[in-house]
Short mmCIF file of C-alpha atoms and ligand atoms in Angstrom, two decimals:
data_model
loop_
_atom_site.label_atom_id
_atom_site.label_comp_id
_atom_site.label_asym_id
_atom_site.label_seq_id
_atom_site.Cartn_x
_atom_site.Cartn_y
_atom_site.Cartn_z
CA UNK A 1 97.85 61.90 72.22
CA UNK A 2 98.32 61.17 75.90
CA UNK A 3 96.38 62.89 78.67
CA UNK A 4 99.63 63.20 80.54
CA UNK A 5 101.56 65.98 78.89
CA UNK A 6 104.79 66.73 80.70
CA UNK A 7 105.26 69.87 78.67
CA UNK A 8 101.96 71.37 79.75
CA UNK A 9 101.74 74.69 81.55
CA UNK A 10 100.88 72.90 84.80
CA UNK A 11 103.58 70.22 84.68
CA UNK A 12 106.65 72.01 83.44
CA UNK A 13 109.62 71.98 85.77
CA UNK A 14 110.77 75.45 86.77
CA UNK A 15 114.09 74.89 85.00
CA UNK A 16 112.12 74.71 81.71
CA UNK A 17 109.25 77.04 82.56
CA UNK A 18 111.45 79.83 83.86
CA UNK A 19 115.19 79.30 83.58
CA UNK A 20 115.86 82.85 84.77
CA UNK A 21 114.15 82.37 88.13
CA UNK A 22 115.41 78.77 88.42
CA UNK A 23 118.97 80.03 88.03
CA UNK A 24 118.41 82.62 90.76
CA UNK A 25 117.02 79.99 93.15
CA UNK A 26 120.16 77.97 92.58
CA UNK A 27 122.34 81.04 93.04
CA UNK A 28 120.67 81.81 96.36
CA UNK A 29 121.16 78.23 97.57
CA UNK A 30 124.84 78.61 96.65
CA UNK A 31 125.07 81.93 98.47
CA UNK A 32 123.47 80.51 101.61
CA UNK A 33 125.82 77.50 101.45
CA UNK A 34 129.01 79.38 100.68
CA UNK A 35 128.73 82.09 103.35
CA UNK A 36 128.28 82.02 107.12
CA UNK A 37 124.76 83.28 107.87
CA UNK A 38 124.79 85.28 111.09
CA UNK A 39 121.89 87.70 110.65
CA UNK A 40 120.21 87.30 114.05
CA UNK A 41 116.67 87.29 112.64
CA UNK A 42 117.39 84.54 110.11
CA UNK A 43 117.48 80.76 110.28
CA UNK A 44 117.43 77.75 107.96
CA UNK A 45 114.05 76.08 107.85
CA UNK A 46 113.86 72.33 107.32
CA UNK A 47 113.42 70.68 103.94
CA UNK A 48 110.11 69.34 105.31
CA UNK A 49 108.90 72.92 105.85
CA UNK A 50 110.12 73.91 102.37
CA UNK A 51 108.05 71.07 100.92
CA UNK A 52 104.90 72.15 102.78
CA UNK A 53 105.37 75.77 101.69
CA UNK A 54 105.94 74.66 98.08
CA UNK A 55 102.79 72.49 98.06
CA UNK A 56 99.36 72.59 96.33
CA UNK A 57 97.90 74.17 99.45
CA UNK A 58 98.87 77.50 97.87
CA UNK A 59 95.89 76.96 95.54
CA UNK A 60 93.28 76.98 98.30
CA UNK A 61 91.07 79.80 99.53
CA UNK A 62 90.03 79.25 103.15
CA UNK A 63 88.75 82.54 104.60
CA UNK A 64 87.41 81.87 108.08
CA UNK A 65 88.55 79.33 110.67
CA UNK A 66 88.55 75.50 110.73
CA UNK A 67 84.91 74.32 110.54
CA UNK A 68 83.72 77.89 109.83
CA UNK A 69 84.87 78.76 106.32
CA UNK A 70 83.47 80.97 103.58
CA UNK A 71 84.55 78.53 100.85
CA UNK A 72 83.83 74.92 99.93
CA UNK A 73 86.45 72.20 99.73
CA UNK A 74 88.11 73.12 103.02
CA UNK A 75 87.93 69.72 104.70
CA UNK A 76 91.63 68.99 104.18
CA UNK A 77 92.97 72.46 105.00
CA UNK A 78 90.74 72.47 108.10
CA UNK A 79 92.75 69.51 109.35
CA UNK A 80 96.00 71.23 108.43
CA UNK A 81 95.14 74.40 110.33
CA UNK A 82 93.80 72.44 113.32
CA UNK A 83 97.11 70.56 113.49
CA UNK A 84 99.03 73.84 113.47
CA UNK A 85 96.76 75.23 116.22
CA UNK A 86 96.96 72.11 118.41
CA UNK A 87 100.74 71.91 118.10
CA UNK A 88 101.24 75.63 118.79
CA UNK A 89 99.15 75.33 121.96
CA UNK A 90 101.06 72.23 123.04
CA UNK A 91 104.36 73.99 122.37
CA UNK A 92 103.62 77.25 124.19
CA UNK A 93 100.68 76.40 126.49
CA UNK A 94 98.48 79.41 125.62
CA UNK A 95 94.67 79.54 125.97
CA UNK A 96 94.16 80.47 122.33
CA UNK A 97 96.15 80.93 119.13
CA UNK A 98 95.50 82.34 115.68
CA UNK A 99 98.01 80.89 113.22
CA UNK A 100 96.93 82.95 110.19
CA UNK A 101 99.02 86.16 110.36
CA UNK A 102 101.19 86.47 107.26
CA UNK A 103 104.10 88.02 109.18
CA UNK A 104 105.30 89.25 112.54
CA UNK A 105 104.23 92.81 111.72
CA UNK A 106 100.74 91.65 110.79
CA UNK A 107 100.56 89.67 114.03
CA UNK A 108 101.36 92.89 115.90
CA UNK A 109 98.79 94.80 113.88
CA UNK A 110 96.20 92.20 114.93
CA UNK A 111 97.27 92.31 118.58
CA UNK A 112 96.93 96.11 118.65
CA UNK A 113 93.55 95.96 116.91
CA UNK A 114 92.37 93.42 119.50
CA UNK A 115 93.46 95.48 122.50
CA UNK A 116 93.40 99.15 121.44
CA UNK A 117 91.28 101.82 119.77
CA UNK A 118 93.00 104.20 117.34
CA UNK A 119 94.70 106.98 119.26
CA UNK A 120 95.20 104.88 122.41
CA UNK A 121 98.44 105.22 124.29
CA UNK A 122 101.09 102.47 124.18
CA UNK A 123 104.44 102.12 125.94
CA UNK A 124 107.06 100.08 124.06
CA UNK A 125 110.82 99.75 123.63
CA UNK A 126 112.54 102.38 121.47
CA UNK A 127 113.73 101.14 118.09
CA UNK A 128 117.05 102.88 118.72
CA UNK A 129 117.50 100.77 121.88
CA UNK A 130 116.59 97.44 120.29
CA UNK A 131 112.83 97.64 119.65
CA UNK A 132 111.02 96.99 116.35
CA UNK A 133 109.56 99.38 113.79
CA UNK A 134 106.09 97.87 114.38
CA UNK A 135 106.34 99.14 117.98
CA UNK A 136 105.41 102.69 117.09
CA UNK A 137 107.84 104.06 114.52
CA UNK A 138 106.29 107.24 113.13
CA UNK A 139 106.38 106.05 109.51
CA UNK A 140 104.94 102.61 110.43
CA UNK A 141 101.18 101.87 110.73
CA UNK A 142 101.68 101.49 114.48
CA UNK A 143 103.06 104.99 114.96
CA UNK A 144 100.35 106.49 112.77
CA UNK A 145 97.39 104.71 114.39
CA UNK A 146 98.36 104.79 118.06
CA UNK A 147 100.11 107.17 120.44
CA UNK A 148 103.36 105.33 121.20
CA UNK A 149 105.87 106.36 123.87
CA UNK A 150 109.19 104.61 124.28
CA UNK A 151 111.41 103.32 127.08
CA UNK A 152 114.98 102.17 126.61
CA UNK A 153 118.02 100.72 128.28
CA UNK A 154 120.13 102.25 131.05
CA UNK A 155 123.30 104.07 130.01
CA UNK A 156 125.26 102.39 132.80
CA UNK A 157 124.80 98.70 131.95
CA UNK A 158 122.57 98.73 128.83
CA UNK A 159 119.91 96.53 130.43
CA UNK A 160 116.23 97.55 130.07
CA UNK A 161 115.57 100.36 132.56
CA UNK A 162 112.61 99.00 134.53
CA UNK A 163 112.57 102.14 136.71
CA UNK A 164 112.02 104.19 133.57
CA UNK A 165 109.29 101.78 132.42
CA UNK A 166 107.50 102.18 135.77
CA UNK A 167 107.86 105.98 135.83
CA UNK A 168 106.63 106.38 132.26
CA UNK A 169 103.75 103.96 132.87
CA UNK A 170 102.62 105.87 135.97
CA UNK A 171 102.79 109.18 134.14
CA UNK A 172 101.30 108.14 130.80
CA UNK A 173 98.73 105.53 131.95
CA UNK A 174 99.03 103.60 128.68
CA UNK A 175 96.30 101.19 127.55
CA UNK A 176 99.00 98.70 126.56
CA UNK A 177 102.60 98.00 127.54
CA UNK A 178 104.73 96.09 125.03
CA UNK A 179 107.88 94.10 125.79
CA UNK A 180 109.99 92.41 123.13
CA UNK A 181 112.87 93.45 120.93
CA UNK A 182 114.82 92.87 117.74
CA UNK A 183 118.23 93.69 119.10
CA UNK A 184 118.43 93.03 122.83
CA UNK A 185 120.94 90.44 124.02
CA UNK A 186 119.57 89.88 127.54
CA UNK A 187 116.68 87.99 129.14
CA UNK A 188 113.55 90.14 129.40
CA UNK A 189 111.92 90.18 132.84
CA UNK A 190 108.27 89.55 131.92
CA UNK A 191 106.96 89.34 135.53
CA UNK A 192 108.42 92.81 136.24
CA UNK A 193 106.55 94.24 133.22
CA UNK A 194 103.34 92.48 134.32
CA UNK A 195 103.55 94.05 137.74
CA UNK A 196 103.87 97.52 136.24
CA UNK A 197 101.01 96.87 133.80
CA UNK A 198 98.79 95.75 136.69
CA UNK A 199 99.73 98.79 138.74
CA UNK A 200 98.63 101.21 136.02
CA UNK A 201 95.72 99.16 134.66
CA UNK A 202 97.33 98.44 131.26
CA UNK A 203 97.16 95.33 129.16
CA UNK A 204 100.52 93.61 128.69
CA UNK A 205 101.72 92.36 125.30
CA UNK A 206 104.92 90.49 124.51
CA UNK A 207 106.35 90.35 120.99
CA UNK A 208 108.70 87.36 121.22
CA UNK A 209 109.54 87.32 117.49
CA UNK A 210 113.26 86.84 118.03
CA UNK A 211 113.25 84.48 120.99
CA UNK A 212 110.26 82.21 120.25
CA UNK A 213 112.48 79.18 119.61
CA UNK A 214 114.33 79.72 122.88
CA UNK A 215 111.00 80.11 124.69
CA UNK A 216 109.57 76.96 123.08
CA UNK A 217 112.60 75.05 124.32
CA UNK A 218 112.55 76.56 127.81
CA UNK A 219 115.91 78.26 127.25
CA UNK A 220 114.35 81.73 127.80
CA UNK A 221 111.51 82.30 130.34
CA UNK A 222 108.10 82.23 128.67
CA UNK A 223 105.75 85.22 128.52
CA UNK A 224 102.76 82.89 128.00
CA UNK A 225 100.56 82.97 131.10
CA UNK A 226 102.09 86.32 132.11
CA UNK A 227 101.19 88.58 129.18
CA UNK A 228 97.58 89.02 127.99
CA UNK A 229 98.70 88.63 124.41
CA UNK A 230 101.84 87.23 122.79
CA UNK A 231 102.87 87.71 119.17
CA UNK A 232 105.71 86.07 117.30
CA UNK A 233 107.27 85.38 113.97
CA UNK A 234 107.74 81.72 113.02
CA UNK A 235 110.97 82.10 111.01
CA UNK A 236 113.54 83.44 113.48
CA UNK A 237 114.87 81.19 116.28
CA UNK A 238 111.71 79.07 115.92
CA UNK A 239 113.02 78.03 112.50
CA UNK A 240 109.72 77.63 110.60
CA UNK A 241 108.33 79.31 107.48
CA UNK A 242 108.29 83.11 107.09
CA UNK A 243 105.09 84.11 108.92
CA UNK A 244 103.58 85.18 112.27
CA UNK A 245 100.98 84.21 114.88
CA UNK A 246 99.11 85.60 117.88
CA UNK A 247 98.48 83.82 121.18
CA UNK A 248 96.23 85.23 123.88
CA UNK A 249 94.21 84.65 127.01
CA UNK A 250 90.68 83.30 126.54
CA UNK A 251 89.04 86.71 127.05
CA UNK A 252 90.79 88.12 123.96
CA UNK A 253 90.30 85.10 121.68
CA UNK A 254 87.30 86.35 119.69
CA UNK A 255 88.83 89.83 119.34
CA UNK A 256 92.12 88.41 118.03
CA UNK A 257 90.39 86.15 115.52
CA UNK A 258 88.25 89.04 114.24
CA UNK A 259 91.24 91.35 114.07
CA UNK A 260 93.12 88.91 111.80
CA UNK A 261 90.09 88.13 109.60
CA UNK A 262 88.16 90.07 108.45
CA UNK A 263 90.06 92.89 110.19
CA UNK A 264 93.38 92.72 108.39
CA UNK A 265 93.66 89.79 106.05
CA UNK A 266 91.65 87.92 103.45
CA UNK A 267 92.50 84.31 102.71
CA UNK A 268 95.12 82.67 104.94
CA UNK A 269 98.26 81.23 103.31
CA UNK A 270 97.35 77.57 103.83
CA UNK A 271 100.67 76.31 102.43
CA UNK A 272 102.49 78.44 105.00
CA UNK A 273 100.14 77.25 107.75
CA UNK A 274 101.07 73.69 106.75
CA UNK A 275 104.70 74.75 107.10
CA UNK A 276 103.90 76.10 110.57
CA UNK A 277 102.32 72.75 111.54
CA UNK A 278 105.49 70.96 110.41
CA UNK A 279 107.76 73.41 112.23
CA UNK A 280 105.74 73.16 115.47
CA UNK A 281 105.87 69.36 115.23
CA UNK A 282 109.64 69.55 114.87
CA UNK A 283 109.88 72.05 117.74
CA UNK A 284 108.13 69.58 120.08
CA UNK A 285 111.07 67.14 119.81
CA UNK A 286 113.98 66.73 122.26
CA UNK A 287 116.36 67.37 119.32
CA UNK A 288 114.89 70.85 118.88
CA UNK A 289 115.24 71.65 122.58
CA UNK A 290 118.86 70.51 122.54
CA UNK A 291 119.53 72.65 119.47
CA UNK A 292 118.05 75.77 121.11
CA UNK A 293 120.33 75.20 124.09
CA UNK A 294 123.19 74.95 121.60
CA UNK A 295 122.11 78.29 120.03
CA UNK A 296 122.58 79.96 123.42
CA UNK A 297 125.78 78.07 124.26
CA UNK A 298 127.17 78.95 120.83
CA UNK A 299 126.32 82.60 121.36
CA UNK A 300 128.04 82.61 124.76
CA UNK A 301 131.17 81.11 123.17
CA UNK A 302 131.04 83.66 120.34
CA UNK A 303 130.63 86.54 122.83
CA UNK A 304 133.47 85.27 124.98
CA UNK A 305 135.87 85.03 122.05
CA UNK A 306 134.86 88.41 120.57
CA UNK A 307 135.54 90.12 123.90
CA UNK A 308 138.77 88.15 124.22
CA UNK A 309 139.70 89.70 120.85
CA UNK A 310 139.11 93.18 122.25
CA UNK A 311 135.63 93.99 120.90
CA UNK A 312 133.01 95.75 123.05
CA UNK A 313 129.60 94.09 123.36
CA UNK A 314 126.43 95.96 124.32
CA UNK A 315 125.61 95.04 127.96
CA UNK A 316 128.93 93.20 128.15
CA UNK A 317 127.66 89.88 126.77
CA UNK A 318 124.56 87.87 125.98
CA UNK A 319 121.91 85.57 127.47
CA UNK A 320 120.27 84.65 124.17
CA UNK A 321 120.95 84.03 120.47
CA UNK A 322 122.54 87.37 119.59
CA UNK A 323 125.29 89.80 120.43
CA UNK A 324 125.55 93.48 119.56
CA UNK A 325 129.09 94.53 118.81
CA UNK A 326 129.64 98.18 119.76
CA UNK A 327 132.17 99.75 117.40
CA UNK A 328 131.91 103.27 118.93
CA UNK A 329 135.42 103.06 120.37
CA UNK A 330 136.92 101.97 117.02
CA UNK A 331 137.45 103.93 113.80
CA UNK A 332 134.91 101.67 112.02
CA UNK A 333 131.20 102.36 111.51
CA UNK A 334 128.54 99.65 111.54
CA UNK A 335 128.25 99.97 107.75
CA UNK A 336 132.00 99.46 107.28
CA UNK A 337 131.92 96.52 109.69
CA UNK A 338 129.06 94.89 107.77
CA UNK A 339 130.92 95.38 104.45
CA UNK A 340 134.13 93.91 105.81
CA UNK A 341 132.44 90.85 107.27
CA UNK A 342 130.62 90.39 103.97
CA UNK A 343 133.98 90.28 102.21
CA UNK A 344 135.21 87.84 104.87
CA UNK A 345 132.29 85.51 104.04
CA UNK A 346 130.14 86.32 107.09
CA UNK A 347 126.69 87.85 106.65
CA UNK A 348 125.50 90.16 109.46
CA UNK A 349 123.67 93.48 109.67
CA UNK A 350 124.75 96.88 110.87
CA UNK A 351 122.68 97.92 113.85
CA UNK A 352 122.38 100.99 116.03
CA UNK A 353 123.70 100.65 119.57
CA UNK A 354 121.91 102.38 122.47
CA UNK A 355 122.65 106.15 122.45
CA UNK A 356 124.24 105.78 119.00
CA UNK A 357 125.51 109.06 117.61
CA UNK A 358 125.60 107.86 114.01
CA UNK A 359 122.47 107.80 111.79
CA UNK A 360 120.53 104.49 111.29
CA UNK A 361 121.91 104.23 107.73
CA UNK A 362 125.48 104.05 109.13
CA UNK A 363 125.27 103.06 112.84
CA UNK A 364 128.01 102.12 115.28
CA UNK A 365 127.13 98.49 115.77
CA UNK A 366 126.80 95.01 114.34
CA UNK A 367 124.10 92.50 115.27
CA UNK A 368 125.35 88.93 115.11
CA UNK A 369 123.26 85.82 115.79
CA UNK A 370 123.92 82.10 116.11
CA UNK A 371 120.51 80.54 115.28
CA UNK A 372 121.08 79.78 111.59
CA UNK A 373 124.60 78.36 111.95
CA UNK A 374 123.54 76.25 114.92
CA UNK A 375 120.72 74.77 112.83
CA UNK A 376 123.33 74.06 110.17
CA UNK A 377 125.26 72.05 112.74
CA UNK A 378 128.05 74.36 113.91
CA UNK A 379 129.01 74.22 117.59
CA UNK A 380 131.31 76.02 120.04
CA UNK A 381 134.69 75.24 118.41
CA UNK A 382 133.40 76.65 115.11
CA UNK A 383 131.93 79.68 116.90
CA UNK A 384 135.28 80.44 118.44
CA UNK A 385 136.99 80.18 115.07
CA UNK A 386 134.36 82.44 113.47
CA UNK A 387 134.81 84.97 116.29
CA UNK A 388 138.52 85.04 115.49
CA UNK A 389 137.70 85.69 111.83
CA UNK A 390 135.37 88.53 112.85
CA UNK A 391 138.00 90.09 115.13
CA UNK A 392 140.63 89.87 112.38
CA UNK A 393 138.29 91.35 109.74
CA UNK A 394 137.40 94.30 111.98
CA UNK A 395 141.04 95.20 112.69
CA UNK A 396 141.55 98.70 111.27
CA UNK A 397 144.70 97.57 109.48
CA UNK A 398 143.06 94.54 107.77
CA UNK A 399 143.76 94.68 104.02
CA UNK A 400 141.75 93.48 101.06
CA UNK A 401 144.09 90.46 100.84
CA UNK A 402 143.51 89.71 104.53
CA UNK A 403 139.73 89.76 103.98
CA UNK A 404 140.16 87.45 100.99
CA UNK A 405 142.11 84.98 103.13
CA UNK A 406 139.50 85.23 105.90
CA UNK A 407 136.80 84.49 103.33
CA UNK A 408 138.54 81.24 102.46
CA UNK A 409 138.70 80.40 106.17
CA UNK A 410 134.96 81.06 106.60
CA UNK A 411 134.21 78.97 103.54
CA UNK A 412 136.26 76.08 104.92
CA UNK A 413 134.30 76.16 108.19
CA UNK A 414 130.96 76.17 106.37
CA UNK A 415 131.96 73.45 103.91
CA UNK A 416 132.19 70.99 106.79
CA UNK A 417 128.41 71.43 107.33
CA UNK A 418 126.62 70.91 103.99
CA UNK A 419 123.36 72.86 103.69
CA UNK A 420 120.33 71.07 102.16
CA UNK A 421 122.44 68.34 100.51
CA UNK A 422 119.27 66.77 99.04
CA UNK A 423 118.13 69.83 97.12
CA UNK A 424 118.90 69.77 93.41
CA UNK A 425 121.94 71.89 92.83
CA UNK A 426 121.19 74.50 90.20
CA UNK A 427 117.50 75.08 90.97
CA UNK A 428 117.19 74.70 94.75
CA UNK A 429 113.84 72.85 94.47
C1 PLP B 1 111.19 90.49 113.13
C2 PLP B 1 110.30 91.18 114.09
C3 PLP B 1 108.98 91.53 113.77
C4 PLP B 1 108.42 91.52 112.37
O1 PLP B 1 108.43 90.41 111.66
P1 PLP B 1 108.15 90.45 110.07
O2 PLP B 1 107.74 89.04 109.82
O3 PLP B 1 109.43 90.87 109.43
O4 PLP B 1 107.03 91.41 109.81
C5 PLP B 1 108.19 92.06 114.77
N1 PLP B 1 108.66 92.26 116.01
C6 PLP B 1 109.93 91.97 116.34
C7 PLP B 1 110.38 92.22 117.74
C8 PLP B 1 110.79 91.43 115.39
O5 PLP B 1 112.07 91.19 115.73
#
């Protein structure tokens, strides 16, 4: 009998060990390939990142920080985490970073824990105007632990109302002011927030989850060096594995590290941290910077063509990777719009628009982003064609047959840009 037993529990390929899950992995690869992915918070990570995340590092416990662990055998993962840290600092230029948060929400939880006591007052953007649920939604940990108040955008032009931010800050004297959004198509004026925070003696935090890739590439102004603390996801425009991180000024470093571990988390996901190191390495290249510029250029072309087709956009356009289509003036709801685009082969999400009169389960808007398709290789001509498909699909008179024909058109656009051609068809690994 040989010591090498390919049929052993440890060596079995997923297609033999678990055909049901293997089939679903293949089905999801097909779905991602066969549709046009325009959810603004999504992206395609590189095969190199997929390999890191699917590696033996998932086996390792490494509570603590590089050189200061609570477990033996950490000499290799110490190097992995140090690489991720060094590259993150090179990419964004912060004093300090903790690369262990499992997600963007956890990164925010750590940032609040490092800067606030329970019950402290915080001023952040309203979810209904583009904010995030981890910025004080009542049913979220943030809204339960801290006293959040919310600013929004102006009715007139749908840009963030900095006068309202200043007034609310003066009145409420918050301990922390938060900037950052999940559905805001314009550049955020970080220096203006900083000035207000200084005036009222608040700390200033930026959650750049959506725009981190643009910031890394210099396509959106950076909050690093302006805010006291900056949180982000790694998987949105930044294009890395699904996870988060916290950057901060030197004076908050120890507090941030303690907030992450032992404050919130146990063992870090070392395989995901390896994926972060790979993604940061890729983000330091000129190719990445050019691609982020293309994300913004693509979005401008998409916006232009959507408006040309008669659709209203929140704030009348975009400066970043996303647009918000406002369907209030049409007979369609956001939910109906999402369903129609789904049938036309384009994946987006319904999204409230500022001052939306419909409930969050229905909404009057669609959030559409260009990060994923730009990573896949699509450029302005394709964006214009996709915008025409979107306009046609959202026409009130569009029939089921029309949507079917539009689906074929979407598929033809996508087929010109093969997704992960080296992955095994059928199992996606
Ligand atoms: C996506 C997002 C998050 C949360 O990220 P998760 O990884 O889903 O927890 C936090 N803040 C903002 C602004 C986001 O857009």
